[in-house]
Short mmCIF file of C-alpha atoms in Angstrom, two decimals:
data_model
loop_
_atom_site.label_atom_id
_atom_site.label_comp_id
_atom_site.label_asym_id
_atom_site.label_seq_id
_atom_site.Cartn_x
_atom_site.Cartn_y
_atom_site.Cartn_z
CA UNK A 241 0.00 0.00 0.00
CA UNK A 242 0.90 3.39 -0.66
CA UNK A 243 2.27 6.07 1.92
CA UNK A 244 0.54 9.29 1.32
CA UNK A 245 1.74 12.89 3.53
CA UNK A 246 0.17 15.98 3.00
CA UNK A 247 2.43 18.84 3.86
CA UNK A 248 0.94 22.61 5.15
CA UNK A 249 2.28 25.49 5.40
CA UNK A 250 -0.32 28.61 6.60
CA UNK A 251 -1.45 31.40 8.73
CA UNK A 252 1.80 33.20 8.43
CA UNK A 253 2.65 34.20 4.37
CA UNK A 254 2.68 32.12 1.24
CA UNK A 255 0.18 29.46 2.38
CA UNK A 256 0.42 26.20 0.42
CA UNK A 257 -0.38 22.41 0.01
CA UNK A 258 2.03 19.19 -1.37
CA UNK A 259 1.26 15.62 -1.68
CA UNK A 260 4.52 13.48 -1.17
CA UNK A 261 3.12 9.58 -2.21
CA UNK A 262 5.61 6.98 -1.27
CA UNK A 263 8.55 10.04 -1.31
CA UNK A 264 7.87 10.91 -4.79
CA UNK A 265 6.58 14.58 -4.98
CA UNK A 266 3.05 13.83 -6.75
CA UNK A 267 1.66 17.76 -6.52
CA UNK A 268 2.05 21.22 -4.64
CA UNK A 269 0.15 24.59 -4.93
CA UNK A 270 0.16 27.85 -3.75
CA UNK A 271 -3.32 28.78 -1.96
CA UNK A 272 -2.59 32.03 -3.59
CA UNK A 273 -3.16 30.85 -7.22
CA UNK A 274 -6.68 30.04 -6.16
CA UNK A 275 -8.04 32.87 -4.46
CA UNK A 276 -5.97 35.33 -6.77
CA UNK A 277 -4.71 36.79 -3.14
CA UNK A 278 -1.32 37.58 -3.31
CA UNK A 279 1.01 35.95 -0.71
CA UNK A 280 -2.82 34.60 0.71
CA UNK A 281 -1.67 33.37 4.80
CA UNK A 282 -5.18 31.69 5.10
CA UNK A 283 -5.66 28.03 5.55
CA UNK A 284 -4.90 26.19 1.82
CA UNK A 285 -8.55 24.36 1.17
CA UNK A 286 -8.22 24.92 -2.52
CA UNK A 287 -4.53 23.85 -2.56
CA UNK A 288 -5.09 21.13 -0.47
CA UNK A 289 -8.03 19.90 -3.02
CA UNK A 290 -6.07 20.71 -6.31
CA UNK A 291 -3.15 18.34 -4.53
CA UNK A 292 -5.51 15.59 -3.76
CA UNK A 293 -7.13 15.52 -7.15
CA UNK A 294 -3.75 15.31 -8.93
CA UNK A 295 -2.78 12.37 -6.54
CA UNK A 296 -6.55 11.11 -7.33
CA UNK A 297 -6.73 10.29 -3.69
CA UNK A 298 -8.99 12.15 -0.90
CA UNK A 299 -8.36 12.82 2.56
CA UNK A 300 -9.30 9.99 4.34
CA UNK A 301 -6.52 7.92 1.98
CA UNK A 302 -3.90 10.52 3.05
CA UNK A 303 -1.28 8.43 6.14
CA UNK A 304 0.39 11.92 7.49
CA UNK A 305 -0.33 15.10 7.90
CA UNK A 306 2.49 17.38 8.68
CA UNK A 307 2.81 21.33 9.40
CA UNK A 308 5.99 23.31 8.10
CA UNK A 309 6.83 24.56 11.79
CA UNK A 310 6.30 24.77 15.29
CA UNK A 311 3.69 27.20 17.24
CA UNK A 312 4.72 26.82 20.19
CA UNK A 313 8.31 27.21 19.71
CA UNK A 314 7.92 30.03 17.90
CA UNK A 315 5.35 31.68 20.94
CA UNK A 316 8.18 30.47 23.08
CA UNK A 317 10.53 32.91 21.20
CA UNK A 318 7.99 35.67 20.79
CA UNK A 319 7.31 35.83 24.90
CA UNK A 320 11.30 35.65 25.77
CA UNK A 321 11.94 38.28 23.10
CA UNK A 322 9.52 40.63 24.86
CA UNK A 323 10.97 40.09 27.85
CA UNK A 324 14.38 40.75 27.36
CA UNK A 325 13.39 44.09 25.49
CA UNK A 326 10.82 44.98 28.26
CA UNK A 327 9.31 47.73 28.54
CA UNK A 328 10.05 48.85 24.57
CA UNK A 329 7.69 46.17 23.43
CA UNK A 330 4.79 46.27 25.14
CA UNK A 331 3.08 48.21 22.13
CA UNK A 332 3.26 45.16 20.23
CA UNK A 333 2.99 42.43 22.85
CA UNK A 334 -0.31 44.46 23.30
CA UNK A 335 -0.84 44.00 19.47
CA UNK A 336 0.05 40.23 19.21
CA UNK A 337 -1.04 38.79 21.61
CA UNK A 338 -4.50 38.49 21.15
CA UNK A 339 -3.96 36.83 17.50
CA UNK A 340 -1.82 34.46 19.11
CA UNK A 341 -4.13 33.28 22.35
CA UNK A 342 -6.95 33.53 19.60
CA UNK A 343 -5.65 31.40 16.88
CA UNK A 344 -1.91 30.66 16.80
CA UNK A 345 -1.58 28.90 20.06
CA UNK A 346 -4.38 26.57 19.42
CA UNK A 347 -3.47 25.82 15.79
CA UNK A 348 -3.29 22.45 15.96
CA UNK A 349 -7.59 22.09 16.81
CA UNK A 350 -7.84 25.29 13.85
CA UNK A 351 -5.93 22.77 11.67
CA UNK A 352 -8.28 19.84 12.52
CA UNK A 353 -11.00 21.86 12.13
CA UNK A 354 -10.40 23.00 9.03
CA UNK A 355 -9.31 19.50 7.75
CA UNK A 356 -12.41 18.15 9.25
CA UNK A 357 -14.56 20.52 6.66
CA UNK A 358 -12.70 19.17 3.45
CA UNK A 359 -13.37 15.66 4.62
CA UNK A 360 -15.75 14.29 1.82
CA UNK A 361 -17.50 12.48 4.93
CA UNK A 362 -20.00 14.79 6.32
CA UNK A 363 -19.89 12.75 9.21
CA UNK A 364 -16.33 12.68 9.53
CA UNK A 365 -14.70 13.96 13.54
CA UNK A 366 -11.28 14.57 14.36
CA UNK A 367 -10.51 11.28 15.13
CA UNK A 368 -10.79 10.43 12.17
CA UNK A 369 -8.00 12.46 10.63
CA UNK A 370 -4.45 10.94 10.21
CA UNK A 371 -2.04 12.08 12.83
CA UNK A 372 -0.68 15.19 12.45
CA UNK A 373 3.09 16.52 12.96
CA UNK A 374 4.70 19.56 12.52
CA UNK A 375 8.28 19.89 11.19
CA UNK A 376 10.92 22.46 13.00
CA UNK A 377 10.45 25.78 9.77
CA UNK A 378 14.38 25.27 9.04
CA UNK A 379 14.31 21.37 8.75
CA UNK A 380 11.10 22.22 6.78
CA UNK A 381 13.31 24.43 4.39
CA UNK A 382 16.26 22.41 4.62
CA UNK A 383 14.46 18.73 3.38
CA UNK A 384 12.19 20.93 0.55
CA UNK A 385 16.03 21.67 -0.74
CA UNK A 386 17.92 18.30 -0.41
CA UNK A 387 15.67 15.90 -1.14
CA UNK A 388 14.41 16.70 -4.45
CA UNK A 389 17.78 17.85 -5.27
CA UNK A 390 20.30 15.95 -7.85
CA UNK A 391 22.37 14.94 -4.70
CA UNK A 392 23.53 12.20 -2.67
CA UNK A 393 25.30 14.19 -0.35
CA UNK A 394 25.43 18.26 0.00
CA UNK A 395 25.48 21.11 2.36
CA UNK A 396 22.42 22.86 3.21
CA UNK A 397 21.97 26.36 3.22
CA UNK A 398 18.92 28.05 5.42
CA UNK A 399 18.31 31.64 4.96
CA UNK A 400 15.08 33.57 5.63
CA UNK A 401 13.57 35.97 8.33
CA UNK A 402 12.85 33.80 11.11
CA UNK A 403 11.74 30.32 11.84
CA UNK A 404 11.02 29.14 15.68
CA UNK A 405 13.83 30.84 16.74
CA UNK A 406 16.46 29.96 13.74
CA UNK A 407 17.51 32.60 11.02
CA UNK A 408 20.32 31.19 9.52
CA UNK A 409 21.09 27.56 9.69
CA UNK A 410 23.43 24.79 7.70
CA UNK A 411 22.95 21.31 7.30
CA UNK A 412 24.52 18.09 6.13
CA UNK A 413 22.44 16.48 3.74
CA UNK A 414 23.47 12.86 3.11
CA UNK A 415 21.11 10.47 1.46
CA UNK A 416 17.74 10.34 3.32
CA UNK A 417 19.03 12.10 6.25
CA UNK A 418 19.97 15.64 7.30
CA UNK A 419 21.63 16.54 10.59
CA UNK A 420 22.31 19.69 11.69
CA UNK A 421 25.67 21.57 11.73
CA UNK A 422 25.20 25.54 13.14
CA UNK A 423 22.63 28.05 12.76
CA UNK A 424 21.88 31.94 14.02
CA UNK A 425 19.62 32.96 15.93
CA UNK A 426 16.46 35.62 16.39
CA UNK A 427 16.64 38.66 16.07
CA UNK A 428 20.24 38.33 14.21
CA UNK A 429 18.77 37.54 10.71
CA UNK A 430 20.51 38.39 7.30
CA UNK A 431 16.53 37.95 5.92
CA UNK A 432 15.06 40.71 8.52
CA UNK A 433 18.13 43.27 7.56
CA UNK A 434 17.15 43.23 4.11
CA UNK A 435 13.56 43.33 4.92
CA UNK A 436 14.56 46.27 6.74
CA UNK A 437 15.76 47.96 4.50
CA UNK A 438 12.88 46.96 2.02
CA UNK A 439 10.28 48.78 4.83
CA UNK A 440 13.14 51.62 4.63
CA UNK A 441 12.45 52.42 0.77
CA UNK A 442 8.75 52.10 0.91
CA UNK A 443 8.05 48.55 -0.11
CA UNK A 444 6.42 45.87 1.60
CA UNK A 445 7.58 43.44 4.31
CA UNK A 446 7.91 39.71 2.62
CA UNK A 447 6.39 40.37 -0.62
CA UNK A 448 8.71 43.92 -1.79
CA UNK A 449 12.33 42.25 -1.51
CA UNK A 450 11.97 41.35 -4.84
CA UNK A 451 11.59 45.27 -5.41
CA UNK A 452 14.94 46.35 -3.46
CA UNK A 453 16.71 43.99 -5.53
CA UNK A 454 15.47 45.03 -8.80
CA UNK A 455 16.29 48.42 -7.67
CA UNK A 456 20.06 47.54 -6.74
CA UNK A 457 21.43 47.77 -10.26
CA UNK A 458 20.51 51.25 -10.76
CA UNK A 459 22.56 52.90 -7.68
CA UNK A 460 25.77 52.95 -6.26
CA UNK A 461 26.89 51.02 -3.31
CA UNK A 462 27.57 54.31 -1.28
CA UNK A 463 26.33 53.14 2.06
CA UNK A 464 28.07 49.76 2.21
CA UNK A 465 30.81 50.78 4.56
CA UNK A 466 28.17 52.49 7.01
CA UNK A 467 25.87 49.39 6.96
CA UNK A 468 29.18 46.73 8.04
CA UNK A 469 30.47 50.13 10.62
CA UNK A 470 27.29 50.96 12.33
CA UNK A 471 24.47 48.03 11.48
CA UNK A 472 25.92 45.03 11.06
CA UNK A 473 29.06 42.83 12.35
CA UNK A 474 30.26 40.33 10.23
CA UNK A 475 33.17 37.68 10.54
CA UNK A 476 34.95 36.44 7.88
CA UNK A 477 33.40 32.62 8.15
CA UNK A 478 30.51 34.49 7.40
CA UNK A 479 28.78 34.54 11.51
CA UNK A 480 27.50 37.99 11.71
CA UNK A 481 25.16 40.12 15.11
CA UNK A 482 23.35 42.78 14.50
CA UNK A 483 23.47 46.26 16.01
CA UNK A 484 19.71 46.69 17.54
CA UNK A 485 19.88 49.73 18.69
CA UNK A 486 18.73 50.48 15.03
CA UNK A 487 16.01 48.19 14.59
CA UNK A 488 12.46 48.15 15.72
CA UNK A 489 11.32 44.68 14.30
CA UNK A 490 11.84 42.54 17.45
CA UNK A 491 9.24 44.55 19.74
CA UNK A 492 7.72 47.10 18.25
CA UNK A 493 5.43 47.65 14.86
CA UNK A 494 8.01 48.53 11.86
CA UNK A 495 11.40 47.22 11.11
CA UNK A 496 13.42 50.41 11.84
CA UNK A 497 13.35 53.38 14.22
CA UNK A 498 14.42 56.54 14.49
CA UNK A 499 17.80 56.44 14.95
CA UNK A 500 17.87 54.38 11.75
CA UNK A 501 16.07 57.54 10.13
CA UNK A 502 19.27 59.71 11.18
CA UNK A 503 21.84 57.27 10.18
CA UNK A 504 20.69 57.33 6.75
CA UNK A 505 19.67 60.73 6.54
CA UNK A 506 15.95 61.25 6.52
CA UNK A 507 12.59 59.00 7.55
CA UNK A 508 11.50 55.63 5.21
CA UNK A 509 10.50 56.97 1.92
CA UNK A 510 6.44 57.02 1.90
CA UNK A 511 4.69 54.16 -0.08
CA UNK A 512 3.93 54.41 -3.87
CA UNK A 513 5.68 57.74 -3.79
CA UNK A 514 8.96 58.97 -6.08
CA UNK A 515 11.61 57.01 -5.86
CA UNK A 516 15.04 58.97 -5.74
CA UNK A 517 18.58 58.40 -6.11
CA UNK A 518 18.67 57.89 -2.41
CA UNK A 519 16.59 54.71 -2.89
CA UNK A 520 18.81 53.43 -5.71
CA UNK A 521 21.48 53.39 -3.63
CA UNK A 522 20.63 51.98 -0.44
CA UNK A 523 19.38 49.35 -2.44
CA UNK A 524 22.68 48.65 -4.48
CA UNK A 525 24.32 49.35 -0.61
CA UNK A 526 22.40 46.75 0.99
CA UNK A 527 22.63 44.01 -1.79
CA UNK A 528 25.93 44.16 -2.13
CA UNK A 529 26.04 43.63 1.97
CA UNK A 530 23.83 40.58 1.46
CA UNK A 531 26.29 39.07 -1.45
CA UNK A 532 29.04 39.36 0.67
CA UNK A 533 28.15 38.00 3.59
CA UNK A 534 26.88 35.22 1.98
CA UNK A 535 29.51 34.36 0.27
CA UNK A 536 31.17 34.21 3.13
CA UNK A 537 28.95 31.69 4.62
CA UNK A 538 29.22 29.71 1.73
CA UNK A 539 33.19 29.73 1.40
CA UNK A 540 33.20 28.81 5.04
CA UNK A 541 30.58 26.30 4.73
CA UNK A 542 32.53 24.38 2.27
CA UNK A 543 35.59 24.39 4.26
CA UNK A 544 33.40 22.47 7.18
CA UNK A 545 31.88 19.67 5.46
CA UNK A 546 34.00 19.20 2.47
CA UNK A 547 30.56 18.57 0.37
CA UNK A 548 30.94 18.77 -3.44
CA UNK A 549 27.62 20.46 -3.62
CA UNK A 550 25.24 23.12 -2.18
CA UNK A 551 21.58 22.87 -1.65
CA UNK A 552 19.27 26.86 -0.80
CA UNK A 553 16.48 27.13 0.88
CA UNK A 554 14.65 29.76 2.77
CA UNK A 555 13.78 33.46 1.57
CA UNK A 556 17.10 35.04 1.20
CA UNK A 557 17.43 31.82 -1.65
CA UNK A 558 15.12 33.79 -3.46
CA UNK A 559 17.71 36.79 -4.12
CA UNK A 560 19.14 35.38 -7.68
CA UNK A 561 21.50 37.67 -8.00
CA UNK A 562 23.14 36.14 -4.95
CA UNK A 563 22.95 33.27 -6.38
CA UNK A 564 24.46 33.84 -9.47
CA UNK A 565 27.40 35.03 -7.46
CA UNK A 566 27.55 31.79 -5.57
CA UNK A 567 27.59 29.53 -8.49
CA UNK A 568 30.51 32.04 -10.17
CA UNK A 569 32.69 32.58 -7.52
CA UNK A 570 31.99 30.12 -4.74
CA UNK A 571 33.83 27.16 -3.85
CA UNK A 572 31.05 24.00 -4.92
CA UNK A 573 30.96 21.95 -7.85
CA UNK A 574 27.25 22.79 -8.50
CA UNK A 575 24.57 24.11 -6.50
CA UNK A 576 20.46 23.70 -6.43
CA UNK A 577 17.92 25.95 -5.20
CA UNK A 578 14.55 25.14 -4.12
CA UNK A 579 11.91 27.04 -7.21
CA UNK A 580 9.90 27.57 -3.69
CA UNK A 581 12.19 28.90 -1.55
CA UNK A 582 10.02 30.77 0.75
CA UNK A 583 7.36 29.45 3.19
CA UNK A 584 5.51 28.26 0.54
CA UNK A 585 8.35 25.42 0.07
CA UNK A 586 7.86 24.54 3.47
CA UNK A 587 4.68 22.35 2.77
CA UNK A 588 6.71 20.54 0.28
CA UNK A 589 10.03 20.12 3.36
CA UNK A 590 7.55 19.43 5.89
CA UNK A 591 5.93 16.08 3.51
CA UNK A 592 9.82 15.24 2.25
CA UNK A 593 10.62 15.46 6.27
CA UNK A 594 8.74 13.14 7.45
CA UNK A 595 8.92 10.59 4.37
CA UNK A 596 12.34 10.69 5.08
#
């Protein structure tokens, strides 16, 4: 008989579905290509359904049911972050934390809920569901990179905002397992700088990156020096802390503050308004930070495991111009990115995970 796991990832950004039948990836959608809502969080009914149908299986054939992270963890981090920054954050713990005793913490009965609803059985109860696991968010990225990958054995390259409490994290992928080596923690994340600096020129948080880094090319990297002086520590195998005097996004309601404002010379440029020369070059400034550092990472990273081969994941994965400077100049033989880097390729890690 077959093995069927149905992978989730919701309620944060980029909410999707995958079907993994006997560890071969049979189908995986984007909730967001349903409801035509762009990076849609909600829970993915229609992906879930569109994966199902192209397995031509239904719920109640489905053996596993795995979530791309870990709730709990994560309120674990969200509660000792407040408290170490006490009393800057209370704003936001004000804020946050009636979403979280509403919904988050209890996700697991929202899931089975939900899951419930889709059953064809109109009858159908919780207990009737297959079990349901949830997946640490970097081993979630990590697995959605390795396993479909060309490789026996690689390194494994995490990069995004934040996870439970991991921003940056490396792996040793070697045939169906993957152990951990290293990571960084929250709030040092090389995905929340440049999403600072995205909130800095106007664009949007998680869904504008895309913007900075199509603006890079057009400015000058004027500001680089000032970002590794006053923002950002970085060693040369690529470890790096952050200076947070200058950021806002661990307590309070935008990425940067204030002093951030002076260090750059004015306040975040407004929303949909003119984009100056100003823009261009943080832009180019803060890309150019991101290449370095990880290539860095990467050169170090090599050096550790002596793998042939190098396997992305995670948002910062999605940054191609990165990349392109990794397969050029670093030190592997080949390297392999996940299509669906973001959270969105968490569905697909959390299903590979636990086939695995």
């Amino acid at each position: 008989m077959s093995i069927n796991i149905l992978g989730l990832s919701a309620f944060y950004h980029d909410s999707a579905a995958a079907l993994v039948c006997d560890g071969e990836l049979v189908s995986a959608a984007q909730e967001e290509r349903f409801t035509r809502k762009k990076h849609d969080p909600g829970f993915p009914g229609n992906a879930i359904r569109a994966c199902l149908a192209e397995g031509g299986i239904a719920l109640k054939d489905v053996d596993y049911i795995t979530f791309y992270d870990k709730p709990l963890i994560k309120f674990e981090r969200l509660l000792e972050t407040y408290l170490a920054f006490v009393p800057s954050g209370f704003k936001s713990f004000l804020a946050s934390m009636p979403i979280w005793l509403k919904d988050k913490l209890f996700l697991k009965t929202t899931l089975k809920k939900e899951l419930v609803k889709l059953s064809q059985n109109g009858n159908s109860k919780e207990s009737d569901l297959p079990p349901l696991l949830f997946s640490a968010h970097h081993k979630s990225h990590a697995a959605s990179a390795f396993f479909p990958s060309p490789y026996d054995k690689a390194a494994v390259l995490c990069l995004d905002g934040v996870g439970e409490w991991a921003t940056s994290s490396v792996w040793l992928g070697d045939g169906n397992r993957l152990e951990a080596q290293w990571e960084i923690d929250f709030p040092h994340s090389l995905g929340l700088l440049y999403s600072a600096f995205t909130y800095y020129t106007g664009f949007r948080v998680n869904s504008g990156e895309y913007k900075l880094m199509g603006l890079a090319p057009y400015g000058e990297p004027k500001y680089v020096d000032l970002i590794l002086d006053k923002l950002l520590d970085v060693k040369e195998d690529g470890s790096f802390r952050m200076d947070m005097n200058y950021f806002n996004y661990a307590t309070g309601l935008t990425m940067t503050n204030r002093k951030f404002d002076n260090l750059f010379g004015g306040p975040a440029r407004k929303p949909e308004s003119d984009i100056t020369q100003r823009e261009m070059d943080i832009a180019r400034s803060i890309q150019v930070v991101t290449e370095e550092v990880v290539l860095k990472i990467v050169r170090n990273l090599q050096k550790e495991t002596g793998a042939d081969y190098l396997c992305l994941a995670g948002g910062v994965a999605l940054n191609c111009v990165s990349n392109g400077r990794i397969l050029r100049e670093g030190p592997f033989k080949d390297i392999w990115i996940q299509p669906a880097a973001g959270d969105a390729g968490g569905a697909v890690g959390a299903a590979l995970s636990v086939w695995s």
